[in-house]
Short mmCIF file of C-alpha atoms and ligand atoms in Angstrom, two decimals:
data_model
loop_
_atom_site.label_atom_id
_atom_site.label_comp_id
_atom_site.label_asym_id
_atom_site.label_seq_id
_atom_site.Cartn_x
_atom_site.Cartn_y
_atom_site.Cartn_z
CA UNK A 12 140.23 173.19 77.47
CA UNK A 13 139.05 169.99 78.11
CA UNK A 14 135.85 168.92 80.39
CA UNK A 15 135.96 166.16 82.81
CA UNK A 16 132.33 165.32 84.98
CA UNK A 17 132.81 162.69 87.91
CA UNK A 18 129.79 161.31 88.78
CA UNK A 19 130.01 160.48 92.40
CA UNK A 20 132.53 161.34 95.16
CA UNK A 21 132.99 158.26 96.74
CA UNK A 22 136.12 155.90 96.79
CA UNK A 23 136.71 156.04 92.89
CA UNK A 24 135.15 159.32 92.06
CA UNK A 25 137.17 161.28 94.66
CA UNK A 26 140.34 159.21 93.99
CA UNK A 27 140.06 159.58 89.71
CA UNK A 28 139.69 163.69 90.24
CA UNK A 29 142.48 164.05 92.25
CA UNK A 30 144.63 162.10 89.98
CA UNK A 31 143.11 163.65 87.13
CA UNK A 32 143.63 166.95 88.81
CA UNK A 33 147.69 166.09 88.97
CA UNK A 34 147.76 165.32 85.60
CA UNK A 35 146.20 168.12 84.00
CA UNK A 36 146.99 171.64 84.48
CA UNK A 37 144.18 174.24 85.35
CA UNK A 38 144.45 175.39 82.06
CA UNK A 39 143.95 171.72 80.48
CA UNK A 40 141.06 170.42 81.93
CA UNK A 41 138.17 171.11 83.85
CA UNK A 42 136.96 168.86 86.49
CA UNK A 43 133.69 168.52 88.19
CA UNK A 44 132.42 165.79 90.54
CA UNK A 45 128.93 165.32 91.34
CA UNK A 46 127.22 163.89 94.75
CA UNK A 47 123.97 164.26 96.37
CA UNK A 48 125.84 164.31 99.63
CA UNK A 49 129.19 166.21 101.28
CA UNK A 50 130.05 163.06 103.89
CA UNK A 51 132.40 160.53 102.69
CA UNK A 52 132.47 157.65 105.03
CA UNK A 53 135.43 155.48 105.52
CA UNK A 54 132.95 151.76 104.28
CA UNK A 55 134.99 149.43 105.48
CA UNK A 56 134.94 151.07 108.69
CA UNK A 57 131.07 149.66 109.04
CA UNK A 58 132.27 146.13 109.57
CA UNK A 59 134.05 147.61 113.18
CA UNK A 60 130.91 149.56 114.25
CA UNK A 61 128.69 147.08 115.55
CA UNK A 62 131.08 145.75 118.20
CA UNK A 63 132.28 149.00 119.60
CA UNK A 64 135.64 148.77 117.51
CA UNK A 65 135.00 151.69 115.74
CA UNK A 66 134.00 154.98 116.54
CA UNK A 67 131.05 156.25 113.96
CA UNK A 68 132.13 159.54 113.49
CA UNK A 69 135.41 159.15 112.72
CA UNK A 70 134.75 157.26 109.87
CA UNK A 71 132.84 160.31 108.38
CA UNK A 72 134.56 163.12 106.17
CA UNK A 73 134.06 166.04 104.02
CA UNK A 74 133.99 165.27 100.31
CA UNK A 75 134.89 168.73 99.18
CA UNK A 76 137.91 168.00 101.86
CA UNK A 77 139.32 164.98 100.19
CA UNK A 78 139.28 166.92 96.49
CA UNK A 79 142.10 168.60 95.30
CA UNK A 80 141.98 172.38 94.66
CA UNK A 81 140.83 173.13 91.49
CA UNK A 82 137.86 170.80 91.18
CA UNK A 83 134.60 171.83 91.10
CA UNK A 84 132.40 170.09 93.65
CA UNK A 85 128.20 170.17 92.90
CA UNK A 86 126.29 168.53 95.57
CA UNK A 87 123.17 167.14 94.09
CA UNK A 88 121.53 164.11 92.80
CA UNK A 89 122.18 163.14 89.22
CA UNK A 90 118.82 163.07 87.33
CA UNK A 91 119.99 161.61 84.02
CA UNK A 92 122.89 161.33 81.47
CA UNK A 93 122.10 162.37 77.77
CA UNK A 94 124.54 159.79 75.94
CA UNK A 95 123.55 161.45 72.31
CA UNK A 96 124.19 165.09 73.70
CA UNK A 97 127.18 164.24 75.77
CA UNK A 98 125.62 166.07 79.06
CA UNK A 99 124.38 165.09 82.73
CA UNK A 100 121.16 166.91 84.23
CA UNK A 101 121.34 167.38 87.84
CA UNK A 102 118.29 167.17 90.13
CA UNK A 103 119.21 170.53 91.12
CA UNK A 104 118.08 171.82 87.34
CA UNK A 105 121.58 172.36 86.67
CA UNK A 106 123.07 170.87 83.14
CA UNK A 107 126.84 169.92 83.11
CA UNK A 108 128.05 169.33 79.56
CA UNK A 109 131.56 167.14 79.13
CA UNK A 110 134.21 165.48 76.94
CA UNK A 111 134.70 162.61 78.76
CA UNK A 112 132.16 161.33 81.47
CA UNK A 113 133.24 158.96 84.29
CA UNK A 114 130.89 157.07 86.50
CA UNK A 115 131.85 156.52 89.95
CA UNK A 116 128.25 156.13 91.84
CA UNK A 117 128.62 152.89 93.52
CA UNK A 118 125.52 151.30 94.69
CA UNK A 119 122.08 151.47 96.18
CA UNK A 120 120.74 149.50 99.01
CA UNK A 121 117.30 147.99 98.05
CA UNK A 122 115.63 146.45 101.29
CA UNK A 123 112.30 147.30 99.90
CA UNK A 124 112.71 144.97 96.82
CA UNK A 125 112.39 141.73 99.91
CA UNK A 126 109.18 141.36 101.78
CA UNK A 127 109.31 142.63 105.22
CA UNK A 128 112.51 143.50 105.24
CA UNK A 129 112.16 146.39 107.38
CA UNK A 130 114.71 147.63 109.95
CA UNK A 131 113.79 147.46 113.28
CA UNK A 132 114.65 146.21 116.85
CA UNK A 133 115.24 142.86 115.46
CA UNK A 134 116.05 143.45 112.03
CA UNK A 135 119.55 145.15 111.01
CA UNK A 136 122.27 145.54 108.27
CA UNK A 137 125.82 147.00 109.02
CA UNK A 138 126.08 148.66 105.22
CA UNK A 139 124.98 152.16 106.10
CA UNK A 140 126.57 154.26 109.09
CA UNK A 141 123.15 154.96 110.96
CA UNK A 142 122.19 151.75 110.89
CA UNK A 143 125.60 150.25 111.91
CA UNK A 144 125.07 152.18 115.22
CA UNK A 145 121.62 151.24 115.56
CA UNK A 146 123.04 147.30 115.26
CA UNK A 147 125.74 148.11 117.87
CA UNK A 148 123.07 149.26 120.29
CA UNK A 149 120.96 146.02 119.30
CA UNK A 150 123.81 143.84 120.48
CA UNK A 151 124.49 145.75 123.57
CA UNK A 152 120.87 144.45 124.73
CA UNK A 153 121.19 140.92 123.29
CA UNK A 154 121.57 138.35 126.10
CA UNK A 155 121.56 135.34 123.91
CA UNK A 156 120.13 133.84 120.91
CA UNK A 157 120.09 132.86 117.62
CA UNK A 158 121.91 135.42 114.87
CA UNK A 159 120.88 135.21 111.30
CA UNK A 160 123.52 136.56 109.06
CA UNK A 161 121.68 136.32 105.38
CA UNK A 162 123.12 138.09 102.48
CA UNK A 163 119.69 138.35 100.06
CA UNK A 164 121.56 138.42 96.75
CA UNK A 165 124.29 138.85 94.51
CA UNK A 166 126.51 141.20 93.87
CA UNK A 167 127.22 142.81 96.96
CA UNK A 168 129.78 145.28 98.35
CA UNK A 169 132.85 143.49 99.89
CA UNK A 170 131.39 140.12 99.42
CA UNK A 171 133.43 138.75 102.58
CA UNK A 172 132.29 141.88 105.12
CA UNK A 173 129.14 138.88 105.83
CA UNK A 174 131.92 136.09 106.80
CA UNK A 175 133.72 138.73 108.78
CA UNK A 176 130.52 140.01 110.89
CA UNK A 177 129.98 136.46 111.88
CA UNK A 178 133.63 135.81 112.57
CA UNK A 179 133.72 138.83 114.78
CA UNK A 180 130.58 137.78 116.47
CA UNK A 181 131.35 134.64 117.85
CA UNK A 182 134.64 136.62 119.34
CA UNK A 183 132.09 139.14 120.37
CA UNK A 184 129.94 136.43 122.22
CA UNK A 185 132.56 134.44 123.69
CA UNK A 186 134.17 137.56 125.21
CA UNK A 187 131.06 138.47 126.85
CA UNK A 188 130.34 135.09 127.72
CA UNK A 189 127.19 134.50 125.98
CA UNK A 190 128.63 132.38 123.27
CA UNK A 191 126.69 128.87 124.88
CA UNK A 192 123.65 130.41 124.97
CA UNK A 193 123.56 131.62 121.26
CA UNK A 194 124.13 130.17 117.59
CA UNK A 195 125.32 132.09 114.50
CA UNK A 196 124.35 130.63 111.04
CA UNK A 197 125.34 132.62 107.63
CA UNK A 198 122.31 132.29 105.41
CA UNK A 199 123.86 132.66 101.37
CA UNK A 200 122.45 132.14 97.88
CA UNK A 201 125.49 130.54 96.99
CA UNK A 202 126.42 126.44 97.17
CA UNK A 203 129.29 127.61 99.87
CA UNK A 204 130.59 129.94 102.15
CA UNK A 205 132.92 131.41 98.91
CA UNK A 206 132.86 130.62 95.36
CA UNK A 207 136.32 129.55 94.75
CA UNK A 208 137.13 125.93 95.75
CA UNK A 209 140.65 126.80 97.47
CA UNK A 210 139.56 129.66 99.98
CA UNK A 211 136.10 128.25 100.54
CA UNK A 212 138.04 125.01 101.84
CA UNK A 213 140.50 127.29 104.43
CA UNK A 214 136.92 129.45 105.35
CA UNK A 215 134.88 126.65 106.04
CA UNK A 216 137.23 125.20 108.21
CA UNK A 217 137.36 128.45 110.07
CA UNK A 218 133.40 128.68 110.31
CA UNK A 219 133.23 124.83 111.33
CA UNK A 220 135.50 126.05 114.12
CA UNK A 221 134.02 128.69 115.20
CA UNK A 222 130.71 127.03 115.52
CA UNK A 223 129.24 129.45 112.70
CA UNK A 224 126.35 127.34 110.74
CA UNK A 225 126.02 127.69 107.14
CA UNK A 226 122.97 127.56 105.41
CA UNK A 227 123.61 127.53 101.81
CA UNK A 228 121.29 128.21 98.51
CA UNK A 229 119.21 130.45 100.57
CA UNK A 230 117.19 132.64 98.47
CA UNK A 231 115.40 134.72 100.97
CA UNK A 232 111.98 135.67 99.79
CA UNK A 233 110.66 137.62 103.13
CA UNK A 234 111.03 138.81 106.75
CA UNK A 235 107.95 136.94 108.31
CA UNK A 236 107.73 138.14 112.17
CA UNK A 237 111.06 136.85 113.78
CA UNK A 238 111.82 133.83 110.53
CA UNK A 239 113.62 134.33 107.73
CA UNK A 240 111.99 132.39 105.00
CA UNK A 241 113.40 131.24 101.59
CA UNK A 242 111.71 131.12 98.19
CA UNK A 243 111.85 127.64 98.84
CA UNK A 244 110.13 127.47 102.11
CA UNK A 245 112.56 126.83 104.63
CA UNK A 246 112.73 128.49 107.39
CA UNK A 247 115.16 130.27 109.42
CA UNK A 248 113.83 131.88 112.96
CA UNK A 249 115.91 134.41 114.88
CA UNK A 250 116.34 136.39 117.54
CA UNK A 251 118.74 139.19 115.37
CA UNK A 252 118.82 139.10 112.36
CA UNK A 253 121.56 140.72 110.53
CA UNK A 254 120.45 141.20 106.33
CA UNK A 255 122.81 142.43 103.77
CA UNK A 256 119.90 143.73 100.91
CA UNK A 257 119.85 143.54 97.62
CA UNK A 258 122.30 145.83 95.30
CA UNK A 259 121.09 148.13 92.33
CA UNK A 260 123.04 150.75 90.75
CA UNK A 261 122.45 154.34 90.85
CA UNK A 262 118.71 154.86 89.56
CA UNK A 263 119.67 157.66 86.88
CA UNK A 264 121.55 154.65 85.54
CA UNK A 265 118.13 153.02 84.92
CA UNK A 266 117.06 156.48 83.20
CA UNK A 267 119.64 157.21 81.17
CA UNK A 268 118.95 154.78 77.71
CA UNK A 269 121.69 152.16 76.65
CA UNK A 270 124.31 152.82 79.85
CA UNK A 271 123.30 150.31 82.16
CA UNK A 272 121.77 146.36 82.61
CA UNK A 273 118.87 145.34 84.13
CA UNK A 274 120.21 145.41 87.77
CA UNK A 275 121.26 149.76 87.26
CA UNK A 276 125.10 148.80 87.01
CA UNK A 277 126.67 150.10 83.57
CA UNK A 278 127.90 148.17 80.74
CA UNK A 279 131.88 148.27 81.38
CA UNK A 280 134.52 146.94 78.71
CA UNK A 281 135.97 144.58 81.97
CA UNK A 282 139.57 145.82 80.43
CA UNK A 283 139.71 148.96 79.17
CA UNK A 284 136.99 150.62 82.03
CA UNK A 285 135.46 151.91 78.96
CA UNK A 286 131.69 152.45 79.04
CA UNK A 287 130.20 149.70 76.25
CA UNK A 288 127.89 152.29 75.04
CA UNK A 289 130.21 154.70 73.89
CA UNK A 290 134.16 155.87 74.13
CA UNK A 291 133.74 159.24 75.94
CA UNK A 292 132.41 157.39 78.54
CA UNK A 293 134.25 155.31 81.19
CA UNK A 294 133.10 153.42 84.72
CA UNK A 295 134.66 152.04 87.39
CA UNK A 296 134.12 150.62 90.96
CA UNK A 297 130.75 149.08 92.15
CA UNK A 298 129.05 150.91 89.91
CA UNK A 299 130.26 148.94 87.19
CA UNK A 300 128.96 144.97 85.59
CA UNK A 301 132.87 144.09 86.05
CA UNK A 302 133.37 140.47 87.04
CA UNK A 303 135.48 141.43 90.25
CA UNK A 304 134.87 141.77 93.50
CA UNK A 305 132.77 145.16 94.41
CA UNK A 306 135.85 146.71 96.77
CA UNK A 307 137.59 149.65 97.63
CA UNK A 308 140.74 147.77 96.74
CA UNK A 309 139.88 146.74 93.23
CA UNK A 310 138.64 150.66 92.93
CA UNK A 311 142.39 151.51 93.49
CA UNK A 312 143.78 149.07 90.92
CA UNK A 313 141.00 150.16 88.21
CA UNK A 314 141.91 154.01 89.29
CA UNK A 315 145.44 153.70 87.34
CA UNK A 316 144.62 152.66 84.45
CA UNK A 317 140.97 154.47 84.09
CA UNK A 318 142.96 158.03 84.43
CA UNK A 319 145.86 156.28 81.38
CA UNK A 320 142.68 156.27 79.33
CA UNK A 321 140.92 158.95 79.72
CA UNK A 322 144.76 160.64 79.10
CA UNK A 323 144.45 158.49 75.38
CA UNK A 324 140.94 158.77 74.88
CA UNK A 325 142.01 162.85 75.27
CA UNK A 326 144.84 162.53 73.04
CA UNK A 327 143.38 160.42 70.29
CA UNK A 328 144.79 157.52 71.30
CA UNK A 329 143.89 153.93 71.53
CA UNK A 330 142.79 152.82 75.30
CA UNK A 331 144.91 150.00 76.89
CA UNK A 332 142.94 147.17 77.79
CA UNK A 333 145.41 146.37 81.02
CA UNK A 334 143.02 145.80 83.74
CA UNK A 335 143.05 142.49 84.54
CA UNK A 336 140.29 142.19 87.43
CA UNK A 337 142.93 142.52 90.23
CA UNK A 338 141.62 142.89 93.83
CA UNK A 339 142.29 141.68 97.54
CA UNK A 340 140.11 141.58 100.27
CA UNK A 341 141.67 141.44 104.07
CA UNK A 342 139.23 139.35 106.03
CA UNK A 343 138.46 139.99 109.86
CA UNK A 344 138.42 136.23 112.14
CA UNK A 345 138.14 137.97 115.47
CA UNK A 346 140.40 137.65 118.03
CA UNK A 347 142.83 140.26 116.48
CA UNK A 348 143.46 137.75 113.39
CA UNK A 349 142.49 138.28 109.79
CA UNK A 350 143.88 136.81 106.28
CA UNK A 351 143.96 137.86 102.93
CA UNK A 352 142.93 137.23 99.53
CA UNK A 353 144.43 138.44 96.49
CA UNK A 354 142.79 137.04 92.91
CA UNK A 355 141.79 138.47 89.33
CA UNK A 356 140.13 137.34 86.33
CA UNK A 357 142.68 134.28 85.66
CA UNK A 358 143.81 133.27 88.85
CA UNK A 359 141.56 132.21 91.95
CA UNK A 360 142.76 133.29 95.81
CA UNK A 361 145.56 131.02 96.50
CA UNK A 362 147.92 130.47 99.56
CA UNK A 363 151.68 132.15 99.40
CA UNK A 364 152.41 135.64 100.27
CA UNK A 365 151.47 139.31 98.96
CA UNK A 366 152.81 141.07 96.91
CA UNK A 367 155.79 139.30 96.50
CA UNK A 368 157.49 135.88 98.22
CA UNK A 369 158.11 138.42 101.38
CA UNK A 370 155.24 140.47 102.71
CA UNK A 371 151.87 139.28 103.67
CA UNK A 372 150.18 135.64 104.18
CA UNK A 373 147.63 134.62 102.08
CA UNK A 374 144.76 132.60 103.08
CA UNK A 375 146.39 131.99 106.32
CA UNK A 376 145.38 133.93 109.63
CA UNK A 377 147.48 136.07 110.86
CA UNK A 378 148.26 139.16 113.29
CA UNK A 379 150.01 141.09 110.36
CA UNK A 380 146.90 140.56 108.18
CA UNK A 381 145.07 142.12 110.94
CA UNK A 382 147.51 144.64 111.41
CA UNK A 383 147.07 145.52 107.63
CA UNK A 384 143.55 145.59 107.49
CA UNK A 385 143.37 148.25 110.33
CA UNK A 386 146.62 150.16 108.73
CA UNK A 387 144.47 150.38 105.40
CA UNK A 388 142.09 153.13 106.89
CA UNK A 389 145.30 155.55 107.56
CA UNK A 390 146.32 154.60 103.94
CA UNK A 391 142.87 155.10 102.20
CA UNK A 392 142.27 158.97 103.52
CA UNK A 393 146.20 159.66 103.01
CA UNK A 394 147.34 158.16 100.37
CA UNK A 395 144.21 156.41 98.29
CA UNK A 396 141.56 159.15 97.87
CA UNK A 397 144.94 161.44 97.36
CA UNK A 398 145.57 159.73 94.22
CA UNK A 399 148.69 158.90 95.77
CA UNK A 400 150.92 155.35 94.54
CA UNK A 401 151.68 153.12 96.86
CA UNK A 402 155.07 151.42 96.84
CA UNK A 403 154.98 148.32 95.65
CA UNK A 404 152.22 147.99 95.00
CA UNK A 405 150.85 147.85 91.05
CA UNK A 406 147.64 147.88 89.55
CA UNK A 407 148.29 144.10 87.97
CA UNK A 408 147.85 141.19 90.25
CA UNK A 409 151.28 139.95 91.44
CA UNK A 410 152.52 135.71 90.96
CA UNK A 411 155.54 136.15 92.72
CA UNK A 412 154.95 134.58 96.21
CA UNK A 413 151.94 132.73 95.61
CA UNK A 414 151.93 128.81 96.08
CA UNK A 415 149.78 127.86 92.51
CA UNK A 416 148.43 124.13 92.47
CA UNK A 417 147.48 123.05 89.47
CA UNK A 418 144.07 123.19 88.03
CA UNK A 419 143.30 126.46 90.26
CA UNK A 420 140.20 128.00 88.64
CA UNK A 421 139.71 131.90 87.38
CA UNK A 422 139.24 134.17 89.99
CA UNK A 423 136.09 135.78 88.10
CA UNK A 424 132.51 134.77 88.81
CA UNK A 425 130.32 133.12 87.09
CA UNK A 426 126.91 133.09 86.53
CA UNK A 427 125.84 136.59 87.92
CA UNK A 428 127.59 139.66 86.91
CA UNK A 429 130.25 141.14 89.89
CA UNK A 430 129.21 137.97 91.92
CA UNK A 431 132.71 137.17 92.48
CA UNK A 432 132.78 136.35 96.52
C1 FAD B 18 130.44 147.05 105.38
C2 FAD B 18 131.42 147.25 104.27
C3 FAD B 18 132.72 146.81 104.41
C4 FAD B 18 133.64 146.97 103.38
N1 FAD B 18 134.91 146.52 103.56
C5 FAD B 18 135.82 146.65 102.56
C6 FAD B 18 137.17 146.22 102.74
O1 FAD B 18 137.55 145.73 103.81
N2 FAD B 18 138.03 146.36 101.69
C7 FAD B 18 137.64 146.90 100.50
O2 FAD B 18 138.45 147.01 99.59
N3 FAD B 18 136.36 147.33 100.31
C8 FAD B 18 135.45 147.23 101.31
N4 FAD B 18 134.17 147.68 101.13
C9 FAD B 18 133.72 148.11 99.79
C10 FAD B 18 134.18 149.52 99.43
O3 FAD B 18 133.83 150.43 100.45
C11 FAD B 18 133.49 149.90 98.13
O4 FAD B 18 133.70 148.88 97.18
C12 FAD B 18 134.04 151.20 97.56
O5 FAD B 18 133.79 152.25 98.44
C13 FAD B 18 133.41 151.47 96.21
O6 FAD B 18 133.77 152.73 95.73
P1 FAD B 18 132.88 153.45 94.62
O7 FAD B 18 133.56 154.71 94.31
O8 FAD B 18 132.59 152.51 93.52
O9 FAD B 18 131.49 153.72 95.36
P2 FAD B 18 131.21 154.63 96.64
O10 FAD B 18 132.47 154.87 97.41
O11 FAD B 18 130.09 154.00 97.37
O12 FAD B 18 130.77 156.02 96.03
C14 FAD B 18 129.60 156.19 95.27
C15 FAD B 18 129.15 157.62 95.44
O13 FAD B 18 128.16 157.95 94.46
C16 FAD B 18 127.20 158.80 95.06
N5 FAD B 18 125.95 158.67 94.29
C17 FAD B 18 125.31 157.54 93.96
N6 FAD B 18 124.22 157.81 93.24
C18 FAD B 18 124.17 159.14 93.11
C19 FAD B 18 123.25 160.03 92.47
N7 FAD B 18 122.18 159.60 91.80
N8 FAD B 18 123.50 161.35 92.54
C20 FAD B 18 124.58 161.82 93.20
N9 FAD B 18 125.48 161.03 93.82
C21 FAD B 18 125.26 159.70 93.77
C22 FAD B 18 127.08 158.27 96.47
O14 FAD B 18 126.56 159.25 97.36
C23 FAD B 18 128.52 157.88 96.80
O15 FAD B 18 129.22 158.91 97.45
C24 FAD B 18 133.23 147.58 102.17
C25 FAD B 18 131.92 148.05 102.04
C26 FAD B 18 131.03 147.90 103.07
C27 FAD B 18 129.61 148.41 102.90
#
């Protein structure tokens, strides 16, 4: 009888057990996932909240609910993982010894770690349920103004949720017909609105139409009274300002010797999902130093191929090293539109169709992109956290149907680790 500990019962950690779970008899494996918390909420949801497109608590489930029977369910904070003695200490004193470990536990938001970057009237973020709402009630008060969108740092969750909120409110403005008394400017660290030449073309277009100002290699250093200001010194006053805050990795990470970087996120072989520090353990998701996007969709193509090797690692086996940084990101333009990315490692977003010469447009807005993005909350409860496989749709990112020019760049990021926008 094996042992199998899941730490955290989010997107990844829910989905791995209950493909685990269908792959391993009762009498093969035990399986335990850990989580301080028993609400799952639907995360890409958030994005909808603030304009009144989503309603807050149906984006909130049980966790237990989503798991499969026969997995064991502890709700409680992870203290620390003992690498040498192959066990994880819970907060709640209890001590869960395994055979193969996988880490699942996302992120952290850290506003404290940028001066004055405290939530208030004025001052909002759309990554956490309560304070989506709070941001919805902000903007049914606004009457005009200047919205800050700033994104502090690098790596973030869904890296284009920032470009979406600011799409979605200049629709927002315009249909309430405050649009000519307000301005919208996204505030990023990065040289552009994206970090890939081809889709940062098609998105600045779309900003420069929409009237959305960009303000780019904006390091914000602090919240001072109603400016955002820059290491650098500029300046950026507002009337709302909308902050996506830094991202660390679960602190246990931090407290658990050789597992993760500086940042909390742990050391992950970017093909095999195999912890670097040592074979019985495996990572995948945000909580990872993977140079893909941090989304639910690249969670789903790691999934696959994480449970393949834990199944070898099990048997004595050799681990595949077949992930090859696949994700795709459907982003929100208002006005019922959206297009989509699809990229990995090798291959930057590019223009075509997904996942084959018929199906979706890429890079090019669209009602069925739309149409998608809103289906994919029926498909992640139903057939996602299920464990379930999607016609189709494989793990490895697809050429068929995409338009390639030639010299288009790698889709993975440079410089800082799961920076890829
Ligand atoms: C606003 C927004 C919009 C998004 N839009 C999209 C989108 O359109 N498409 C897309 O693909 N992705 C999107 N995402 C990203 C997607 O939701 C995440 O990438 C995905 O959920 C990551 O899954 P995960 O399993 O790695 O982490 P999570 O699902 O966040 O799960 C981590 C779990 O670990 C638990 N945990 C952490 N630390 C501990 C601890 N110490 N002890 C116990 N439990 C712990 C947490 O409680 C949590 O349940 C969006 C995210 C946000 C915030």
């Amino acid at each position: 009888m094996k042992r199998i500990v899941i730490l955290g019962g989010g997107t990844g950690g829910t989905m791995t057990a209950n493909r685990l779970r269908r792959r391993y008899g009762a009498d093969e494996a035990e399986i335990h996932v850990v989580d301080r918390d028993d609400r799952h909420v639907y995360q890409p949801g958030l994005l909808f909240v603030p304009f009144g497109l989503a309603d807050p608590d149906k984006l909130v489930r049980s966790r237990r609910a989503q798991l499969r029977d026969g997995i064991a369910f502890h709700e409680s904070e992870v203290e620390r993982v003992s690498l040498d003695e192959d066990e994880v200490v819970l907060a709640s004193g209890e001590t869960l010894p395994y055979d193969v470990l996988v880490i699942a536990s996302g992120t952290v938001l850290q506003p404290e770690e940028t001066d004055g970057l405290v939530w208030s009237e004025t001052v909002h973020t759309f990554y956490e349920l309560e304070r989506a709402v709070a941001l919805r009630d902000a903007l049914a008060r606004f009457e005009g103004g200047r919205i800050v969108v700033d994104i502090v740092d690098l790596p973030i969750k869904c890296p284009v949720a920032p470009i979406e909120f600011a799409f979605l409110a200049d629709w927002w403005l315009r249909g309430r017909g405050l649009r000519d008394r307000s301005e919208i400017v996204l505030a990023t660290p990065l040289d552009g609105c994206f970090t890939k030449p081809i889709a940062a073309e098609h998105l600045s277009y779309l900003l420069a139409e929409k009237r959305i100002e960009l303000e780019t290699e904006f390091s914000a250093g602090e919240v001072d009274d109603s400016r955002l200001v820059s290491y650098d010194g500029r300046a950026l006053p507002f009337d709302l300002l909308v902050a996506v805050p830094l991202h660390g990795g679960a602190p246990y990470v931090a407290r658990s010797p050789g597992l993760g970087d500086a940042l909390g996120f742990v050391l992950t072989d970017p093909h095999t999902l195999q912890a670097r520090a040592t074979p019985n353990v495996f990572a995948l998701g945000d909580a990872t130093d993977l140079p893909t996007s941090k989304a639910g969709s690249a969670v789903h193509f790691q999934g696959e191929l994480l449970v393949e090797n834990v199944a070898r690692f099990l048997a004595g086996r050799e681990p595949e090293a077949a992930y090859d940084g696949h994700v795709n990101c459907f982003i929100e333009t208002g006005f019922g539109k959206a297009l989509l990315i699809d990229f990995n490692y090798d291959l930057e977003p590019v223009p075509g169709h997904y996942p084959a010469a018929v199906g979706l447009p890429l890079l090019r807005e669209s009602r069925l992109d739309h149409l998608g993005k809103l289906a994919f909350q029926w498909l992640y409860w139903h057939a996602l956290l299920p464990g379930r496989e999607l016609p189709g749709i494989g793990p490895t990112m697809p050429r068929a149907g995409k338009r390639i020019p030639a010299g288009a760049t790698p889709g993975k990021a440079t410089g800082k680790a799961g920076a890829t926008t």
